[in-house]
Amino acid sequence: MMKIELRFYATLVKYAEKNEIPQFSFVEIEEGATIASLLNKFNILEKHVHIAMVNGRSVESNQGLQDGDRVALFPPVGGG
Amino acid sequence: MSKIVRVNLTKKEVKLEDVPKKYDGLGGRGFTSTVVAAEVNPLCNPLGKENKLVIAPGLLGGTNCPNSGRVSFGAKSPLTGGIKESNVGGTLGVRLAKLQIEGIIIEGKAKDGESYVLFVNKDGATLKPSNELKNDLVYNAVEKLRAKYGEKVAVACIGPAGEAKMAAANISVTDIDGVPTRQAGRGGLGAVMGSKGIKAIVVDGTDAPGVNIKDKDSFNKAAKIFADTLKKDSISGEGLPLYGTAILINILNEAGALPTKNFSSGRFEEANNIGGETMREIILKRKGNPTHPCSPGCIINCSNVYKLEDGTEITGGFEYESIWALGANCGIGDLDIIARLNRLCDDIGLDTIEMGDTIGVAMEAGIVSFGDGEGAINLLKEAEKGSPLGKIVGSGCTCLGKVYGIERVPQVKGQGMPAYDPRATKGTGVTYATSPMGADHTAGYVIAMEIAGCGGKVDPLDPKGKAELSKAFQVATAATDCTGLCLFVAFATLTDERANPAVVDMLNAMYGLELTGDDVTKLGKKVLRTERDFNKRAGFTKAHDRLPLFMTKEKLPPHNTVFDVSNEDLDSVHED
């Protein structure tokens, strides 16, 4: 198992609530996990996640995760 | 028949003129920049009688096209020394367009100590002495003006900073509730208005003739399609109305591009405390309004009304840029303090972005400490008083940095940078460096792709291809700024193939033209060339199209990157 920091933003905070975890928390996931498998584990619909960032870089859903990664999930956001 | 209102403060003369062919069909930024380039000596002192303040609604202003109410202010900037256009929402643009006024040109200069209101209605325009408003804070002045001229008037007003001709002074415009929450903020145009002796422009739209549309059926059809694209877009239709523009605080923070403590880091520990999500919760709890249109016909509703805990309506139009500037950039993580700072800026009449940069530099200089909210409030109060320190604060970050000997001053062409660190959003850095406006995010909003992933995703840390991308955005924005459309229509125009053709169809239906998308691109290029040429004649060279050197040397955490777009790439932006 490995530990990552999982951060939900904007409308995706509802998924933290559904999983009964805080908006920002450290969670345990399987070795070899990807963004896609992470979303699956927490029952997060992939279509709701417009941007997934790992350590501040936007990634695709097949991105592999490492122990200690900071993962942030966003719906479509913009402004200026 | 459209007309131009020409006001000469030296002669106290107001004339209504027919629109000459060379100024016809421009609109907004196209109108202001063309007039400034044609009529203002590029070598003039921006606060002298030779400068002109030009105001123009957009080509689609006053119609039922959604989000078409922006109005442009233009002049030679006292902050940058170059050409400036700053556009704003609120009610002014719509009122002017419905009165069939294509532009107002304010020239000459009143005697020192004189103060006037320019009153505009269906019969024309008049200058009215307004000594009773002298040094009034903006909210007070607007209240008096609405009591005198009627609640429905649109007002553009300067505060004590504009009257004192401070280089960071803005022009405030009333929103749909008559509150001056909207600012033409950038480049010190409030100081130009103050130098002329104009405290406020009051526009009464009673019995306005309205705009002429040649083919109403075609126009309405295209407007309906355009509205549908804005509503269906997930950013303009969902994200912005829910959380406002402050939704960006957290994503920029995660991306490591949220300038923090005078651009020394890209992450702020307290970001979530000042983000759009927290702001929405606070607003709902205190019964403010998280979803508010600033302008008639706005269907995005990204504005808001923010109350303090005791129910005082302290500010509105509480935006990402202002919250970042007066918050993260100053190390302040308390939304209530930031709201008070925002209100002070709006009341004194100072640009929130420039003030956030300036207070950040003042904190670096040790005048007050990072995170010291009360200290920041006191700095703005010095500006209100017009003390020597206050005048330095009101002159912007470049001035304060020089006076206090600070090297880390985030500016281009003398204008402070907005809320995206160019070392972690390199396309936006190209826009800061090469826009004729100085450091201005709206001039070429590459963030849409670099951060929001709208219209395609690009790596914000990669310097490759960013000059090309910035150029495309700068051209498209210059064209958009002629139409009166809010920049936030870009989220739909980047993703919905129906949006851009709908805009072209509306222009054609309104004016009886046969424009294509290419013609609109050409218009954008023409506006940029006009602005660039003015700056060249004012003495600007390629050396001015650069970021401060420290940004190419000093690594920005957390990605530890520098700005490394080559000078050749930067120069390519203006090659044709």
PDB file of C-alpha atoms in Angstrom, chain A residues 5 7-13 17 23-24 49-60 70-80, chain B residues 234-235 239-240 242-245 247-248 250-251 253-255 267 272 277 319-321 420 441 445 451-454 457 459 461 488 491 559:
ATOM      1  CA  GLU A   5      -2.660  13.275  -0.358  1.00  0.00           C
ATOM      2  CA  ARG A   7      -7.640  17.071  -2.447  1.00  0.00           C
ATOM      3  CA  PHE A   8     -11.186  17.725  -3.716  1.00  0.00           C
ATOM      4  CA  TYR A   9     -12.258  21.117  -5.054  1.00  0.00           C
ATOM      5  CA  ALA A  10     -15.449  22.981  -5.970  1.00  0.00           C
ATOM      6  CA  THR A  11     -18.376  20.707  -6.865  1.00  0.00           C
ATOM      7  CA  LEU A  12     -16.204  17.620  -6.386  1.00  0.00           C
ATOM      8  CA  VAL A  13     -16.186  18.182  -2.608  1.00  0.00           C
ATOM      9  CA  GLU A  17     -18.581  13.885   1.718  1.00  0.00           C
ATOM     10  CA  GLN A  23     -11.873  17.689   1.649  1.00  0.00           C
ATOM     11  CA  PHE A  24      -8.111  17.318   2.044  1.00  0.00           C
ATOM     12  CA  VAL A  49     -13.211  15.329 -13.194  1.00  0.00           C
ATOM     13  CA  HIS A  50     -12.082  17.834 -15.787  1.00  0.00           C
ATOM     14  CA  ILE A  51      -8.576  18.285 -14.386  1.00  0.00           C
ATOM     15  CA  ALA A  52      -6.531  15.914 -12.254  1.00  0.00           C
ATOM     16  CA  MET A  53      -3.222  17.249 -10.994  1.00  0.00           C
ATOM     17  CA  VAL A  54      -0.391  15.257  -9.518  1.00  0.00           C
ATOM     18  CA  ASN A  55       2.145  17.389  -7.676  1.00  0.00           C
ATOM     19  CA  GLY A  56       0.918  20.488  -9.487  1.00  0.00           C
ATOM     20  CA  ARG A  57       1.006  19.010 -13.011  1.00  0.00           C
ATOM     21  CA  SER A  58      -2.137  18.242 -14.976  1.00  0.00           C
ATOM     22  CA  VAL A  59      -2.190  14.549 -15.943  1.00  0.00           C
ATOM     23  CA  GLU A  60      -4.263  12.021 -17.904  1.00  0.00           C
ATOM     24  CA  ARG A  70      -0.352  15.177  -3.946  1.00  0.00           C
ATOM     25  CA  VAL A  71      -3.454  14.607  -6.092  1.00  0.00           C
ATOM     26  CA  ALA A  72      -5.942  17.428  -6.716  1.00  0.00           C
ATOM     27  CA  LEU A  73      -9.254  16.956  -8.539  1.00  0.00           C
ATOM     28  CA  PHE A  74     -11.199  19.748 -10.248  1.00  0.00           C
ATOM     29  CA  PRO A  75     -14.440  20.078 -12.217  1.00  0.00           C
ATOM     30  CA  PRO A  76     -14.362  22.622 -15.110  1.00  0.00           C
ATOM     31  CA  VAL A  77     -13.184  25.920 -13.610  1.00  0.00           C
ATOM     32  CA  GLY A  78     -12.216  29.237 -15.151  1.00  0.00           C
ATOM     33  CA  GLY A  79     -12.481  32.958 -14.662  1.00  0.00           C
ATOM     34  CA  GLY A  80      -9.931  35.691 -14.510  1.00  0.00           C
TER      35      GLY A  80
ATOM     36  CA  SER B 234     -19.565  24.229 -18.060  1.00  0.00           C
ATOM     37  CA  ILE B 235     -17.420  27.210 -17.007  1.00  0.00           C
ATOM     38  CA  GLY B 239     -18.555  27.211 -12.451  1.00  0.00           C
ATOM     39  CA  LEU B 240     -18.601  31.016 -12.675  1.00  0.00           C
ATOM     40  CA  LEU B 242     -21.616  29.176  -8.510  1.00  0.00           C
ATOM     41  CA  TYR B 243     -18.266  30.326  -7.207  1.00  0.00           C
ATOM     42  CA  GLY B 244     -17.389  33.524  -9.097  1.00  0.00           C
ATOM     43  CA  THR B 245     -13.927  34.102 -10.524  1.00  0.00           C
ATOM     44  CA  ILE B 247     -12.861  29.636  -8.124  1.00  0.00           C
ATOM     45  CA  LEU B 248      -9.383  30.084  -9.616  1.00  0.00           C
ATOM     46  CA  ASN B 250      -7.305  26.873  -5.520  1.00  0.00           C
ATOM     47  CA  ILE B 251      -6.456  25.634  -8.988  1.00  0.00           C
ATOM     48  CA  ASN B 253      -2.420  27.312  -6.022  1.00  0.00           C
ATOM     49  CA  GLU B 254      -2.379  23.607  -6.874  1.00  0.00           C
ATOM     50  CA  ALA B 255      -0.659  24.404 -10.174  1.00  0.00           C
ATOM     51  CA  ARG B 267       1.728  28.364  -3.386  1.00  0.00           C
ATOM     52  CA  ASN B 272      -8.397  27.552   0.502  1.00  0.00           C
ATOM     53  CA  GLU B 277     -15.570  27.702  -2.366  1.00  0.00           C
ATOM     54  CA  GLU B 319     -12.999  38.936  -7.817  1.00  0.00           C
ATOM     55  CA  TYR B 320     -10.163  36.478  -8.182  1.00  0.00           C
ATOM     56  CA  GLU B 321      -7.661  39.146  -9.166  1.00  0.00           C
ATOM     57  CA  TYR B 420      -0.499  34.232 -12.551  1.00  0.00           C
ATOM     58  CA  HIS B 441      -3.658  38.930 -18.184  1.00  0.00           C
ATOM     59  CA  TYR B 445      -5.671  34.920 -21.630  1.00  0.00           C
ATOM     60  CA  ILE B 451      -4.663  25.999 -16.412  1.00  0.00           C
ATOM     61  CA  ALA B 452      -8.378  25.597 -17.211  1.00  0.00           C
ATOM     62  CA  GLY B 453      -7.736  23.120 -20.046  1.00  0.00           C
ATOM     63  CA  CYS B 454     -10.364  24.913 -22.093  1.00  0.00           C
ATOM     64  CA  LYS B 457      -4.575  21.392 -22.673  1.00  0.00           C
ATOM     65  CA  ASP B 459       1.758  22.377 -20.305  1.00  0.00           C
ATOM     66  CA  LEU B 461       5.730  25.019 -17.596  1.00  0.00           C
ATOM     67  CA  PHE B 488     -15.663  35.245 -20.282  1.00  0.00           C
ATOM     68  CA  PHE B 491     -14.825  29.697 -22.593  1.00  0.00           C
ATOM     69  CA  HIS B 559       8.198  23.694  -9.498  1.00  0.00           C
TER      70      HIS B 559
END
